[in-house]
Structure formats: structure tokens, C-alpha cells
Amino acid sequence: MKILVIAKIFYLSTCQICIKKKIMKAQDSSILLNNVEERVEKAIQIAIKEFQNLPESILLKPSITGGWSIVQCLEHLNTYGYFYLPEIKKGFENNIDLIANPQFKSSWLGNYFTGLMKPNAKNKMKAFKKHVPDAELDSIKVIQEFINQQELLLKYLRLAKNTDINKIKIPISLTKFIKLKLGDVFQFITAHIERHLVQAQRNL
């Protein structure tokens, strides 16, 4: 499955017919980062106010449709955080001489990934094996890890205001051979977080 997805990404990123020569418009870097920061702060509040004090019987209860429990949704997000947060840190460390760029332009592929991850996207994606959460989890530990990861993401978003989020490139979790602009990574991982928080909230 992973090979097929990588092949599809490669095809989409190289085929001029598929991209239709789409030109991405530049946007204000500060507005983008502030927007993402607000969304991450909202994710933290959802975890604290809606999930943190719930009994385990609710947190670990599978969806009525047979899907993931609240804690499984959060653990799924944590598994991606284990990959992307260290990569973002390395991106900063390897580009300390960059200065802030007032404009950000998404790549075609970055915009495509963000669109796939949005909560209102109609596509259904099967999680890769390493990102499928166990059914039995320590709910307190999982929720605290989720909150900690979002707070670290906030820290990186604030650091990003002082660098060029066009030039820092971050590998994607599918393959390190494909890298996206840091600005795109912030957008698509935040959309992914929102997607699964909505999924978790359906279990309330």
C-alpha cells in the first residue's frame, strides 16, 4: 500500500497534465502562521476541556460505527507528531541563517496534501500500519502526550515567524525522498489534527 501511495505522489508531482500548470498564490506569512497558531491552541483547549476529565469508559469506547475511540484518535495523531516534530526541529537547526520572508507560496503538492487532510474532505484514507493505534491505551498518558505535542508545535510556529518557511524543507512520513516547505507542513499537519479531533468528538 505504501509503495502505491508513493508512486501516486510521484506521478502527481511530475505529471504536467495532472497539475494543469496550477500557480499557487503568495500569502502573508504572518497571517498564515497566526491562523495555524490559533487552530493549534483550539486543539489544545478541546483536549483539555472536552477529553481530559472524561472517564476511561468513554475515552476508550469504540465509535458506534466500529471506528476508533477518542483516545485512539489522539494516539494516531501522536504517532505523526513523533515523526514531524523532530523533523521540524532539525529544519530549524539546519537553517539558522535564514531570515523571515513576509510572503509564503504553497507548493502544488503541499496544497494537495492539506486539501486531503481537511475535516470536510470527502476522501477516506486507511491509516498505515505504524499509525494504527492499539485498542488498549493509557488514556491519561495519551491525552497528556497530545497536549505536550501541540504545545511544542506552538513553540515551533512562533519560531517560524523569524525564518523563511519557504526555504526550510521537511520530509514527509511516507518517504524522506519527498520534502515539503515548512509552511505547507504546518498547514497539513494542523488540518490532519482537526480532522481527527472532529472524529473523536463524534464519540461524545
Tab-separated table of C-alpha atoms in Angstrom:
chain	number	residue	atom	x	y	z
A	1	MET	CA	0.000	0.000	0.000
A	2	LYS	CA	2.795	2.414	0.960
A	3	ILE	CA	4.563	1.839	-2.369
A	4	LEU	CA	1.366	2.571	-4.286
A	5	VAL	CA	0.813	5.828	-2.411
A	6	ILE	CA	4.404	6.948	-3.011
A	7	ALA	CA	4.057	6.093	-6.693
A	8	LYS	CA	0.874	8.152	-6.880
A	9	ILE	CA	2.564	11.115	-5.206
A	10	PHE	CA	5.488	10.895	-7.614
A	11	TYR	CA	3.137	10.737	-10.575
A	12	LEU	CA	1.073	13.683	-9.397
A	13	SER	CA	4.125	15.798	-8.669
A	14	THR	CA	5.724	15.229	-12.081
A	15	CYS	CA	2.802	14.994	-14.494
A	16	GLN	CA	2.072	18.386	-16.076
A	17	ILE	CA	-1.349	17.180	-17.200
A	18	CYS	CA	-2.343	16.413	-13.627
A	19	ILE	CA	-1.142	19.683	-12.135
A	20	LYS	CA	-2.637	21.693	-15.012
A	21	LYS	CA	0.134	24.244	-14.524
A	22	LYS	CA	-1.607	25.448	-11.391
A	23	ILE	CA	0.049	28.566	-9.977
A	24	MET	CA	-0.158	28.945	-6.229
A	25	LYS	CA	-0.756	32.468	-4.962
A	26	ALA	CA	1.563	34.012	-2.389
A	27	GLN	CA	0.088	34.769	1.016
A	28	ASP	CA	1.188	36.753	4.033
A	29	SER	CA	3.461	34.538	6.164
A	30	SER	CA	2.439	36.178	9.450
A	31	ILE	CA	-1.272	35.770	8.761
A	32	LEU	CA	-0.759	32.122	7.826
A	33	LEU	CA	1.277	31.345	10.949
A	34	ASN	CA	-1.132	33.229	13.223
A	35	ASN	CA	-4.046	31.313	11.732
A	36	VAL	CA	-2.381	27.956	12.275
A	37	GLU	CA	-1.362	29.009	15.797
A	38	GLU	CA	-4.989	29.799	16.684
A	39	ARG	CA	-6.115	26.433	15.365
A	40	VAL	CA	-3.489	24.578	17.395
A	41	GLU	CA	-4.479	26.499	20.523
A	42	LYS	CA	-8.081	25.458	19.864
A	43	ALA	CA	-6.958	21.822	19.583
A	44	ILE	CA	-5.315	22.088	22.995
A	45	GLN	CA	-8.499	23.522	24.513
A	46	ILE	CA	-10.583	20.700	23.041
A	47	ALA	CA	-8.250	18.129	24.583
A	48	ILE	CA	-8.342	19.838	27.978
A	49	LYS	CA	-11.988	20.873	28.209
A	50	GLU	CA	-13.702	18.043	26.327
A	51	PHE	CA	-11.485	14.976	26.771
A	52	GLN	CA	-9.099	15.237	29.711
A	53	ASN	CA	-11.620	14.718	32.509
A	54	LEU	CA	-13.755	12.051	30.869
A	55	PRO	CA	-13.891	8.559	32.406
A	56	GLU	CA	-11.909	5.840	30.638
A	57	SER	CA	-15.152	4.050	29.804
A	58	ILE	CA	-15.955	6.879	27.389
A	59	LEU	CA	-12.409	7.639	26.248
A	60	LEU	CA	-11.733	4.025	25.266
A	61	LYS	CA	-15.163	3.222	23.879
A	62	PRO	CA	-15.049	2.449	20.138
A	63	SER	CA	-17.170	4.516	17.806
A	64	ILE	CA	-20.717	3.232	17.292
A	65	THR	CA	-19.744	2.722	13.650
A	66	GLY	CA	-16.850	0.492	14.662
A	67	GLY	CA	-14.207	3.201	14.274
A	68	TRP	CA	-11.606	4.469	16.686
A	69	SER	CA	-12.235	5.616	20.237
A	70	ILE	CA	-11.411	9.148	21.382
A	71	VAL	CA	-8.039	8.053	22.739
A	72	GLN	CA	-7.222	6.085	19.596
A	73	CYS	CA	-7.816	9.212	17.505
A	74	LEU	CA	-5.392	11.150	19.697
A	75	GLU	CA	-2.808	8.370	19.708
A	76	HIS	CA	-2.973	8.232	15.915
A	77	LEU	CA	-2.090	11.938	15.874
A	78	ASN	CA	0.679	11.371	18.410
A	79	THR	CA	2.352	8.834	16.121
A	80	TYR	CA	2.643	11.518	13.440
A	81	GLY	CA	3.916	14.015	15.983
A	82	TYR	CA	6.729	11.606	16.873
A	83	PHE	CA	7.896	11.936	13.273
A	84	TYR	CA	7.181	15.538	12.290
A	85	LEU	CA	8.143	17.445	15.429
A	86	PRO	CA	11.768	16.204	15.462
A	87	GLU	CA	11.988	16.834	11.710
A	88	ILE	CA	10.767	20.408	12.165
A	89	LYS	CA	13.327	20.919	14.924
A	90	LYS	CA	16.084	19.687	12.594
A	91	GLY	CA	14.766	22.012	9.898
A	92	PHE	CA	15.291	24.997	12.194
A	93	GLU	CA	18.700	23.812	13.356
A	94	ASN	CA	19.939	23.284	9.796
A	95	ASN	CA	18.776	26.713	8.604
A	96	ILE	CA	19.746	29.099	11.387
A	97	ASP	CA	20.947	31.788	8.972
A	98	LEU	CA	17.616	32.281	7.211
A	99	ILE	CA	15.683	35.495	7.757
A	100	ALA	CA	11.925	35.959	7.800
A	101	ASN	CA	10.150	36.134	4.458
A	102	PRO	CA	6.923	38.195	4.537
A	103	GLN	CA	5.411	36.075	1.765
A	104	PHE	CA	4.734	32.342	1.574
A	105	LYS	CA	3.765	30.395	-1.504
A	106	SER	CA	2.486	26.847	-1.089
A	107	SER	CA	3.832	24.191	-3.375
A	108	TRP	CA	1.357	22.308	-5.526
A	109	LEU	CA	1.998	19.116	-3.581
A	110	GLY	CA	1.776	20.809	-0.197
A	111	ASN	CA	-1.563	22.336	-1.098
A	112	TYR	CA	-2.755	18.939	-2.337
A	113	PHE	CA	-1.839	17.224	0.953
A	114	THR	CA	-3.526	19.946	3.010
A	115	GLY	CA	-6.703	19.538	0.993
A	116	LEU	CA	-6.682	15.781	1.594
A	117	MET	CA	-6.415	16.268	5.351
A	118	LYS	CA	-9.163	18.834	5.911
A	119	PRO	CA	-12.052	17.665	8.123
A	120	ASN	CA	-14.598	18.313	5.361
A	121	ALA	CA	-12.638	16.365	2.732
A	122	LYS	CA	-14.793	13.537	1.380
A	123	ASN	CA	-11.937	11.124	0.812
A	124	LYS	CA	-11.477	8.220	3.221
A	125	MET	CA	-7.918	7.128	3.894
A	126	LYS	CA	-6.748	3.943	5.536
A	127	ALA	CA	-4.063	4.533	8.148
A	128	PHE	CA	-0.670	2.967	7.587
A	129	LYS	CA	0.149	0.114	9.946
A	130	LYS	CA	2.619	2.069	12.074
A	131	HIS	CA	-0.019	4.749	12.647
A	132	VAL	CA	-2.853	2.399	13.631
A	133	PRO	CA	-3.380	2.819	17.395
A	134	ASP	CA	-3.816	-0.075	19.805
A	135	ALA	CA	-7.266	-0.655	21.240
A	136	GLU	CA	-5.970	-0.727	24.827
A	137	LEU	CA	-4.231	2.510	25.714
A	138	ASP	CA	-3.336	4.553	28.791
A	139	SER	CA	-5.815	7.375	28.232
A	140	ILE	CA	-4.163	9.811	30.673
A	141	LYS	CA	-0.766	9.305	29.081
A	142	VAL	CA	-2.093	9.616	25.518
A	143	ILE	CA	-4.018	12.840	26.200
A	144	GLN	CA	-1.078	14.432	28.011
A	145	GLU	CA	1.252	13.485	25.175
A	146	PHE	CA	-1.160	15.035	22.686
A	147	ILE	CA	-1.272	18.281	24.671
A	148	ASN	CA	2.527	18.324	25.022
A	149	GLN	CA	2.947	17.849	21.281
A	150	GLN	CA	0.569	20.688	20.475
A	151	GLU	CA	2.407	22.996	22.869
A	152	LEU	CA	5.688	22.106	21.139
A	153	LEU	CA	4.046	22.759	17.782
A	154	LEU	CA	3.010	26.206	19.068
A	155	LYS	CA	6.615	26.872	20.026
A	156	TYR	CA	7.775	25.993	16.516
A	157	LEU	CA	5.079	28.133	14.926
A	158	ARG	CA	6.329	31.121	16.911
A	159	LEU	CA	9.938	30.393	15.965
A	160	ALA	CA	8.873	30.177	12.331
A	161	LYS	CA	7.943	33.864	12.336
A	162	ASN	CA	11.661	34.645	12.367
A	163	THR	CA	12.706	32.443	9.454
A	164	ASP	CA	11.811	31.651	5.846
A	165	ILE	CA	9.111	28.982	5.808
A	166	ASN	CA	9.523	28.700	2.043
A	167	LYS	CA	13.136	27.532	2.212
A	168	ILE	CA	13.052	25.105	5.131
A	169	LYS	CA	12.095	21.709	3.720
A	170	ILE	CA	10.660	18.854	5.804
A	171	PRO	CA	10.456	15.212	4.665
A	172	ILE	CA	7.038	13.576	4.742
A	173	SER	CA	6.379	10.480	6.840
A	174	LEU	CA	5.730	8.277	3.800
A	175	THR	CA	9.211	8.757	2.420
A	176	LYS	CA	12.102	11.077	3.219
A	177	PHE	CA	12.756	11.412	-0.508
A	178	ILE	CA	9.814	13.819	-0.750
A	179	LYS	CA	10.108	17.102	1.126
A	180	LEU	CA	7.643	19.941	1.593
A	181	LYS	CA	8.048	23.562	2.576
A	182	LEU	CA	7.753	24.143	6.309
A	183	GLY	CA	4.740	26.395	5.735
A	184	ASP	CA	2.957	23.563	3.941
A	185	VAL	CA	3.862	21.070	6.662
A	186	PHE	CA	2.379	23.338	9.331
A	187	GLN	CA	-0.832	23.601	7.334
A	188	PHE	CA	-1.333	19.953	6.508
A	189	ILE	CA	-0.467	18.536	9.935
A	190	THR	CA	-2.851	21.043	11.527
A	191	ALA	CA	-5.599	20.043	9.094
A	192	HIS	CA	-4.856	16.408	9.997
A	193	ILE	CA	-5.181	17.220	13.699
A	194	GLU	CA	-8.524	18.940	13.100
A	195	ARG	CA	-9.766	16.017	11.015
A	196	HIS	CA	-9.225	13.502	13.813
A	197	LEU	CA	-10.431	15.797	16.584
A	198	VAL	CA	-13.731	16.032	14.729
A	199	GLN	CA	-13.702	12.232	14.508
A	200	ALA	CA	-13.026	11.974	18.248
A	201	GLN	CA	-15.779	14.478	19.106
A	202	ARG	CA	-18.330	12.287	17.330
A	203	ASN	CA	-17.829	9.793	20.174
A	204	LEU	CA	-19.058	12.226	22.823
